[in-house]
Amino acid sequence: MGRAPASSSSGLKKGPWTADEDVKLREYIERHGAGNWRTLPQNAGLQRCGKSCRLRWTNYLRPDIKRGRFSFEEEEAIIQLHSLLGNKWSAIAARLPGRTDNEIKNYWNTHIRKRLLRMGLDPVTHAPRLHHLPHSTSHLNDNLANLLFFLNQQQQMVNPQLLNIATTLLALNQQPNQTLFNDNSTHVSEDEKFDAYAPQIHDHQFQPYNSSSFLQSNNQHAGGFSTSSSTGMDDLSAHESWYGFSSSNVGGCSQMLLPPLVHDEKAAATSSSFGSLNNNQQQQQLSTYTAATPFTSYTSSPLDSSYTSNGFSTEDDIDSILNFEIPDLTELLY
DNA sequence: AACCGTCCCAACCGCTACTTG
DNA sequence: ACAAGTAGCGGTTGGGACGGT
């Protein structure tokens, strides 16, 4: 694993770190503290550049790093945070004690991204990937696909949750040997737990479309969303019906936010170019892009008083909406 | 046993943001 | 205000591990 031993033209070593190098770096930092990475390698007797030392320390040697598999709760948190922050791996890592941005980024790319794709969700937008769903062969899938097509055409008029549920059902139904309620629980992988968990949450969360309750609650807490023409609010106004559903708790799982559909190119472009925006722009985008995956849940609504007409005012606002609890999976899986 | 393809992740690269003078 | 140095971040790479044939 890792890279082949190499050395740069400046004589500095590159590639995987040896145990001896780790000891030198760790002992030096324990004695003198981290920082001044430019001079650290020379002082510590390492033939490495400061950048390499910093990365080794922050990604591997730091004593507070939690190693090992990501728990279900951690994965859930990562998906939630990614839906809010995009590929802001350092920001996500800051909210997951013991995990590094590099670790989370790798885990996202190798595990979670694939899982979302399997579920028929776009890993960038967290939206249903209607264009990418495979053609079905069963009558059930045909019917679901037809329903999806119809709902998609009428999405301004129908409950977006229904559209999301249908999409996920179709995606799950496309998977061979997909068992939603697996009796043979002896060897359930984390991936399988996720796949099994998704439809359960959908069942809990499905509820009649009620845009008025949404608007009322937000008017109470944050004065509601304005209809000003400021950047970002046009998107929100356009999606007013899209966001408008009840925020009441159902079965211990509170409301979910549904992302824009992939074929909404404006929204898709918005999310894909998220990283190129400045902080203010990003915070404005967050107000129109609070998309969680369908199987996530909050105990505090992301649309509560933390939200203003201009989106998040501070990172604390993001923290406040991330104070969610994860239902006990054992009741669902065992 | 040998080969091949895929997965995984540590480490690197290049860019941007921040700090300092 | 500006330039140079430094730190941090996100995307990408590459090679060992592993499973299938």
XYZ file of C-alpha atoms (C1' of nucleotides) in Angstrom:
376
model
C 0.000 0.000 0.000
C 1.128 3.511 -0.527
C 3.792 4.706 -2.834
C 7.085 3.333 -3.958
C 10.165 4.719 -2.242
C 11.390 7.719 -4.093
C 13.596 10.699 -3.569
C 13.250 14.134 -4.963
C 15.990 16.008 -6.787
C 16.583 18.030 -3.623
C 17.648 14.887 -1.789
C 14.525 14.748 0.318
C 12.923 11.369 0.742
C 9.471 10.706 -0.614
C 7.086 7.802 -0.472
C 5.964 5.656 2.448
C 7.211 6.481 5.891
C 9.310 3.994 7.815
C 8.744 3.112 11.455
C 12.006 4.843 12.292
C 10.865 8.066 10.654
C 7.572 7.866 12.497
C 9.385 7.539 15.802
C 11.603 10.526 15.050
C 8.672 12.703 14.050
C 6.483 11.646 16.950
C 9.193 12.125 19.542
C 10.136 15.521 18.172
C 6.559 16.783 18.190
C 5.896 15.372 21.645
C 8.927 17.270 22.867
C 8.605 20.531 20.929
C 5.049 20.551 19.664
C 3.784 20.705 16.119
C 4.313 23.758 13.982
C 6.999 25.484 11.939
C 6.925 22.617 9.524
C 9.613 24.132 7.350
C 12.336 23.756 9.939
C 10.899 20.744 11.732
C 12.351 18.001 9.496
C 15.880 19.320 9.856
C 15.528 19.696 13.617
C 14.002 16.244 13.910
C 16.673 14.632 11.757
C 14.335 13.711 8.942
C 15.110 13.757 5.248
C 11.600 14.915 4.457
C 10.006 18.147 3.418
C 7.925 19.963 6.006
C 4.791 19.352 4.071
C 5.332 15.612 4.123
C 5.927 15.733 7.879
C 2.788 17.751 8.463
C 0.682 15.348 6.447
C 2.170 12.331 8.182
C 1.428 13.842 11.550
C -2.067 15.111 10.816
C -3.205 12.063 8.884
C -1.510 9.237 10.738
C 0.588 9.921 13.818
C -1.623 12.330 15.750
C -2.550 10.614 19.024
C -6.229 11.533 18.824
C -6.789 9.780 15.525
C -9.376 7.046 15.653
C -8.386 4.178 13.404
C -10.448 1.310 12.117
C -13.719 0.951 10.332
C -16.203 3.759 10.184
C -19.280 3.039 12.271
C -22.763 3.285 10.877
C -23.268 6.472 12.866
C -20.119 7.988 11.420
C -21.169 7.119 7.888
C -24.555 8.631 8.500
C -22.929 11.786 9.810
C -20.611 11.995 6.826
C -23.505 11.768 4.402
C -25.410 14.413 6.297
C -22.428 16.714 6.432
C -21.590 16.150 2.792
C -25.108 17.069 1.803
C -24.626 20.351 3.619
C -20.993 21.132 2.976
C -20.141 19.376 -0.260
C -16.553 18.193 -0.669
C -15.395 20.265 2.269
C -13.537 17.347 3.759
C -11.735 19.356 6.391
C -15.000 20.888 7.563
C -16.569 17.459 7.715
C -13.569 16.063 9.567
C -13.791 18.881 12.091
C -17.194 17.538 13.089
C -16.081 13.918 13.311
C -13.667 13.568 16.226
C -10.722 11.320 15.491
C -11.173 11.244 11.738
C -9.004 13.079 9.251
C -10.109 14.833 6.116
C -8.013 12.450 4.062
C -9.583 9.432 5.706
C -13.093 10.750 5.210
C -12.362 11.687 1.616
C -11.018 8.224 0.883
C -13.925 6.579 2.613
C -16.379 8.683 0.713
C -14.835 7.845 -2.629
C -14.463 4.134 -1.959
C -17.599 3.317 0.018
C -20.285 5.925 0.439
C -20.172 7.261 -3.092
C -20.725 3.786 -4.475
C -23.527 3.118 -2.041
C -25.357 6.258 -3.074
C -24.947 5.292 -6.698
C -26.345 1.836 -5.946
C -29.315 3.479 -4.301
C -29.896 5.548 -7.384
C -28.723 8.764 -5.795
C -26.300 11.224 -7.248
C -23.334 11.418 -4.844
C -22.773 15.061 -5.708
C -26.308 16.372 -5.384
C -27.744 13.540 -3.244
C -30.665 13.651 -5.633
C -32.315 10.724 -7.398
C -30.483 9.843 -10.565
C -33.497 9.370 -12.818
C -31.424 9.453 -15.992
C -29.118 6.720 -14.792
C -31.582 4.154 -13.596
C -31.183 0.943 -15.552
C -33.967 -0.307 -17.765
C -36.161 -2.738 -15.929
C -37.329 -6.132 -16.998
C -40.004 -6.849 -14.420
C -43.544 -5.534 -14.498
C -42.997 -4.021 -11.080
C -40.034 -2.108 -12.271
C -41.837 -1.062 -15.409
C -44.666 0.295 -13.338
C -42.298 2.048 -11.007
C -40.412 3.518 -13.913
C -43.640 4.735 -15.459
C -44.684 6.230 -12.161
C -41.356 7.932 -11.851
C -41.618 9.335 -15.327
C -45.062 10.696 -14.615
C -44.096 12.133 -11.241
C -41.020 13.655 -12.715
C -43.070 15.390 -15.373
C -45.461 16.687 -12.718
C -42.917 17.395 -10.018
C -44.103 20.929 -9.342
C -47.494 19.539 -8.416
C -46.762 16.369 -6.513
C -45.272 15.538 -3.197
C -41.533 15.388 -3.828
C -41.213 12.754 -1.147
C -43.324 10.456 -3.227
C -40.997 10.985 -6.133
C -38.000 10.278 -3.975
C -39.498 7.158 -2.522
C -40.409 5.803 -5.915
C -36.922 6.459 -7.185
C -35.307 4.686 -4.289
C -37.686 1.763 -4.524
C -36.910 1.361 -8.167
C -33.192 1.567 -7.538
C -33.380 -0.997 -4.767
C -35.581 -3.215 -6.816
C -33.011 -3.244 -9.605
C -30.458 -4.853 -7.355
C -30.251 -8.610 -7.717
C -30.766 -10.555 -4.496
C -31.723 -7.395 -2.701
C -33.211 -8.363 0.638
C -34.696 -5.505 2.546
C -35.560 -7.443 5.660
C -32.883 -9.993 6.026
C -33.600 -12.768 8.475
C -30.128 -14.126 8.172
C -28.560 -11.410 10.243
C -25.441 -13.293 11.201
C -23.290 -11.745 8.516
C -24.694 -8.325 7.840
C -22.090 -5.937 6.534
C -22.221 -2.218 7.093
C -23.103 -1.796 3.415
C -26.016 -4.179 3.772
C -27.219 -2.388 6.869
C -27.390 0.821 4.882
C -29.194 -0.772 2.016
C -31.682 -2.382 4.357
C -32.130 0.750 6.383
C -33.100 3.036 3.532
C -36.658 1.848 2.834
C -37.449 1.664 6.540
C -36.840 5.323 6.943
C -38.897 6.042 3.863
C -41.812 4.216 5.396
C -41.558 6.280 8.538
C -41.178 9.539 6.779
C -43.878 9.332 4.211
C -46.603 11.747 5.015
C -49.130 13.964 3.256
C -47.718 16.942 1.456
C -48.307 20.046 3.479
C -46.571 23.159 2.281
C -48.496 25.497 4.547
C -47.122 23.968 7.707
C -43.634 24.393 6.392
C -44.131 28.025 5.538
C -45.852 28.758 8.798
C -43.160 27.182 10.891
C -40.449 29.039 9.093
C -42.283 32.296 9.290
C -42.528 31.782 12.998
C -38.911 30.991 13.510
C -37.029 32.973 10.979
C -39.485 35.251 9.362
C -39.867 32.840 6.494
C -37.978 32.847 3.267
C -38.121 36.127 1.523
C -38.902 36.340 -2.127
C -36.192 38.868 -2.782
C -34.176 38.638 -5.936
C -30.858 38.278 -4.170
C -28.487 35.594 -5.323
C -29.658 32.173 -4.372
C -33.135 33.170 -3.425
C -34.332 32.855 -6.982
C -33.511 29.212 -6.771
C -35.327 28.890 -3.520
C -38.381 30.666 -4.808
C -38.415 28.442 -7.825
C -38.324 25.429 -5.546
C -40.757 26.745 -2.995
C -43.188 23.963 -3.639
C -40.320 21.571 -3.719
C -39.234 22.413 -0.185
C -42.706 22.728 1.177
C -43.516 19.717 3.233
C -44.322 19.038 6.805
C -41.551 19.131 9.356
C -43.309 17.085 11.992
C -41.722 14.027 13.498
C -43.019 10.671 12.432
C -42.018 7.476 14.165
C -38.958 9.006 15.729
C -37.644 10.164 12.391
C -38.183 13.787 11.645
C -38.664 15.265 8.242
C -36.130 14.949 5.527
C -35.086 17.467 2.976
C -35.321 16.535 -0.597
C -32.753 17.692 -3.062
C -33.402 19.178 -6.461
C -33.838 16.611 -9.166
C -30.866 15.910 -11.307
C -32.549 17.109 -14.414
C -32.828 20.518 -12.836
C -29.666 21.678 -14.528
C -29.589 24.937 -12.656
C -29.473 23.141 -9.350
C -27.032 20.557 -10.654
C -24.690 23.235 -11.899
C -25.012 25.003 -8.605
C -23.929 22.003 -6.629
C -21.148 20.961 -8.939
C -19.606 24.399 -8.883
C -20.014 24.758 -5.163
C -16.320 24.692 -4.425
C -15.564 27.604 -6.692
C -17.774 29.971 -4.757
C -16.583 32.236 -2.035
C -17.764 31.779 1.535
C -20.702 34.106 1.292
C -21.823 32.545 -1.935
C -21.428 29.103 -0.456
C -23.485 30.006 2.557
C -26.172 31.367 0.306
C -26.038 28.198 -1.705
C -26.396 26.166 1.441
C -29.754 27.756 2.014
C -30.988 26.370 -1.260
C -29.019 23.176 -1.100
C -29.799 21.483 2.124
C -30.162 18.076 0.613
C -29.858 15.003 2.743
C -30.022 11.463 1.575
C -33.428 9.877 1.916
C -32.528 7.644 4.814
C -31.237 10.316 7.117
C -33.073 11.878 9.979
C -32.933 14.863 12.259
C -34.189 15.551 15.701
C -33.923 19.235 14.959
C -35.220 20.481 11.702
C -32.726 21.942 9.248
C -35.402 24.440 8.446
C -35.778 25.782 11.928
C -34.658 29.045 13.431
C -31.069 28.549 12.374
C -32.042 29.486 8.897
C -32.373 32.975 7.636
C -33.451 34.302 4.311
C -29.816 34.495 3.341
C -28.886 30.996 4.459
C -26.510 30.170 7.249
C -25.002 33.073 9.048
C -22.242 31.146 10.755
C -20.732 27.710 10.941
C -22.542 27.376 14.239
C -25.731 27.431 12.239
C -24.532 24.366 10.414
C -23.554 22.745 13.681
C -26.947 23.448 15.125
C -28.751 21.564 12.403
C -26.358 18.669 12.638
C -27.399 17.856 16.137
C -29.251 14.785 15.053
C -29.720 11.392 16.576
C -29.460 8.138 14.756
C -32.180 5.582 15.337
C -31.183 2.315 16.868
C -30.526 0.026 13.958
C -30.692 -3.112 15.998
C -34.446 -2.838 16.098
C -34.518 -2.742 12.346
C -31.931 -5.325 11.537
C -32.052 -7.947 14.213
C 0.451 -21.497 -9.248
C 0.056 -17.723 -12.249
C -2.286 -14.145 -14.076
C -5.534 -10.408 -14.101
C -8.657 -6.887 -12.558
C -10.415 -4.320 -8.799
C -10.239 -2.250 -4.338
C -8.246 0.522 -0.960
C -5.723 4.201 1.042
C -1.222 6.600 2.134
C 1.061 10.023 0.074
C 1.808 13.371 -3.363
C 0.725 17.557 -6.271
C -1.012 21.894 -7.220
C -3.794 25.465 -5.971
C -5.718 28.761 -2.639
C -5.918 31.139 1.721
C -3.645 33.122 5.274
C 0.200 35.495 7.618
C 3.949 38.476 7.970
C 7.050 42.142 6.856
C -1.232 47.774 -0.960
C 1.889 44.476 -2.164
C 5.039 40.449 -2.272
C 6.963 36.458 -0.275
C 6.607 32.732 2.676
C 3.802 29.340 4.935
C -0.110 26.426 5.971
C -4.119 24.110 4.588
C -7.184 21.958 1.417
C -9.028 18.967 -2.207
C -8.016 16.120 -6.198
C -5.228 12.569 -7.934
C -1.876 8.895 -8.124
C 0.207 4.495 -7.657
C 1.247 0.235 -5.638
C 0.131 -3.486 -2.221
C -3.767 -6.477 -0.965
C -7.164 -9.342 -2.356
C -10.444 -12.109 -4.888
C -11.695 -14.429 -9.140
C -10.458 -17.276 -13.029
